[in-house]
Amino acid sequence: MKDCVFCRIVGGEIPAKRVFEDDATVAFRDANPVAPAHALVIPRAHIATLDEVQDSDRELLGRLLLSARAVAAELGLSSTGYRLVINTHAGAGQSVFHVHVHVLGGRPLGWPPG
Ligand code: AMP
């Protein structure tokens, strides 16, 4: 989608520090990290929110999780622990409307989240 910042990262029009990519997903460092390790995993295809994901995207959802796990390993979080977050809709903090998985780690992560 032309005016989507994450589509433009996928297309290489906006620079990003990529940490992982495959044929279905791209992962890059968050520009405003809230933890020492903070990356985003996105589908190459534009889907606005988790609520727009279709039953036919079932495999893609699995691919996003497997990519997130690979990103966590790449960032050295496999033994210390990490958290995956999908903010869905503005009320939950979603600010970029291209579905994405936050991979967070590198510090103690409190529960419940804020
Ligand atoms: P959310 O608030 O869950 O929609 O998360 C969107 C995330 O995208 C935020 O953590 C932003 O810091 C991050 N972000 C926005 N624009 C960029 C960008 N150009 N490169 C990297 N991260 C970005």
Coordinates of C-alpha atoms and ligand atoms in Angstrom, one line a residue:
M1 CA 0.0 0.0 0.0
K2 CA 1.5 3.3 -1.2
D3 CA 1.1 5.4 2.0
C4 CA 1.9 2.6 4.5
V5 CA 5.3 3.1 6.2
F6 CA 5.9 -0.6 6.7
C7 CA 5.0 -1.4 3.0
R8 CA 7.6 1.2 2.1
I9 CA 10.2 -0.5 4.4
V10 CA 9.4 -3.8 2.6
G11 CA 9.9 -2.1 -0.7
G12 CA 13.2 -0.5 0.4
E13 CA 11.9 3.0 0.0
I14 CA 12.4 3.7 3.7
P15 CA 15.6 2.5 5.4
A16 CA 15.4 0.1 8.3
K17 CA 17.9 -2.1 10.2
R18 CA 16.8 -5.5 9.0
V19 CA 17.5 -8.4 11.3
F20 CA 15.7 -11.2 9.4
E21 CA 13.7 -11.8 6.3
D22 CA 12.3 -14.6 4.2
D23 CA 9.8 -14.9 1.4
A24 CA 6.8 -14.0 3.6
T25 CA 8.1 -11.8 6.4
V26 CA 10.5 -9.0 7.1
A27 CA 11.9 -8.0 10.6
F28 CA 13.7 -4.8 11.5
R29 CA 14.7 -2.9 14.6
D30 CA 12.1 -0.6 16.0
A31 CA 13.0 3.1 15.5
N32 CA 11.9 4.0 19.0
P33 CA 12.9 0.9 21.1
V34 CA 11.2 0.4 24.5
A35 CA 13.6 -2.3 25.5
P36 CA 17.3 -3.0 24.8
A37 CA 16.2 -5.5 22.1
H38 CA 13.1 -4.4 20.2
A39 CA 12.3 -5.6 16.7
L40 CA 9.2 -5.8 14.6
V41 CA 8.2 -8.7 12.4
I42 CA 5.8 -7.9 9.6
P43 CA 4.2 -9.7 6.6
R44 CA 5.4 -8.5 3.2
A45 CA 1.7 -8.3 2.2
H46 CA -0.3 -5.4 3.6
I47 CA -2.8 -6.4 6.3
A48 CA -4.0 -3.5 8.5
T49 CA -4.7 -5.3 11.8
L50 CA -5.0 -8.8 13.2
D51 CA -8.8 -8.4 12.7
E52 CA -8.3 -8.2 8.9
V53 CA -6.3 -11.5 8.8
Q54 CA -8.4 -14.1 6.9
D55 CA -8.7 -17.8 7.5
S56 CA -6.7 -18.2 4.3
D57 CA -3.8 -16.3 6.1
R58 CA -3.5 -19.1 8.6
E59 CA -0.1 -20.2 7.3
L60 CA 1.1 -16.6 7.3
L61 CA 0.3 -16.2 11.0
G62 CA 2.4 -19.3 11.7
R63 CA 5.2 -17.8 9.6
L64 CA 5.1 -14.6 11.6
L65 CA 5.6 -16.5 14.8
L66 CA 8.4 -18.6 13.4
S67 CA 10.1 -15.5 12.1
A68 CA 9.6 -13.8 15.5
R69 CA 11.3 -16.8 17.2
A70 CA 14.2 -16.6 14.7
V71 CA 14.5 -12.8 15.4
A72 CA 14.6 -13.5 19.2
A73 CA 17.4 -16.0 18.6
E74 CA 19.3 -13.5 16.3
L75 CA 19.0 -10.9 19.1
G76 CA 20.4 -13.3 21.7
L77 CA 17.1 -13.6 23.6
S78 CA 16.5 -17.3 23.4
S79 CA 17.9 -18.1 26.9
T80 CA 17.1 -14.9 28.7
G81 CA 13.5 -14.7 27.5
Y82 CA 11.4 -12.4 25.3
R83 CA 7.9 -11.2 24.8
L84 CA 5.8 -11.0 21.6
V85 CA 3.1 -8.3 21.4
I86 CA 0.6 -7.6 18.7
N87 CA -1.2 -4.3 19.5
T88 CA -4.5 -4.4 17.7
H89 CA -6.4 -1.1 17.1
A90 CA -5.6 2.3 18.5
G91 CA -7.1 1.6 21.9
A92 CA -4.5 -1.0 22.4
G93 CA -1.7 1.2 21.2
Q94 CA -1.5 0.3 17.5
S95 CA -0.1 3.3 15.7
V96 CA 1.0 1.7 12.4
F97 CA -1.8 -0.1 10.5
H98 CA 0.2 -2.9 8.9
V99 CA 0.0 -5.9 11.3
H100 CA 3.3 -6.5 13.2
V101 CA 4.7 -8.5 16.0
H102 CA 6.9 -6.7 18.5
V103 CA 9.8 -8.8 19.8
L104 CA 10.9 -7.4 23.1
G105 CA 13.7 -8.4 25.4
G106 CA 17.0 -7.6 27.1
R107 CA 15.5 -6.4 30.3
P108 CA 13.1 -7.8 32.9
L109 CA 9.5 -7.5 31.5
G110 CA 6.9 -6.9 34.1
W111 CA 3.4 -8.5 34.2
P112 CA 0.7 -7.4 33.8
P113 CA 1.8 -5.1 31.0
G114 CA 0.8 -1.5 31.1
Ligands
AMP1 P1 2.4 -0.1 17.3 O1 2.3 1.1 18.1 O2 2.1 -1.4 18.0 O3 1.6 0.1 16.0 O4 3.9 -0.2 16.8 C1 4.5 0.5 15.8 C2 5.9 0.6 16.0 O5 6.5 1.0 14.8 C3 6.4 1.6 17.1 O6 7.0 1.0 18.1 C4 7.3 2.6 16.3 O7 8.4 3.0 17.0 C5 7.7 1.7 15.1 N1 8.0 2.5 13.9 C6 7.3 3.4 13.3 N2 7.9 3.8 12.2 C7 9.1 3.1 12.1 C8 10.1 3.0 11.1 N3 10.2 3.8 10.1 N4 11.2 2.2 11.4 C9 11.1 1.4 12.5 N5 10.1 1.4 13.4 C10 9.1 2.2 13.2

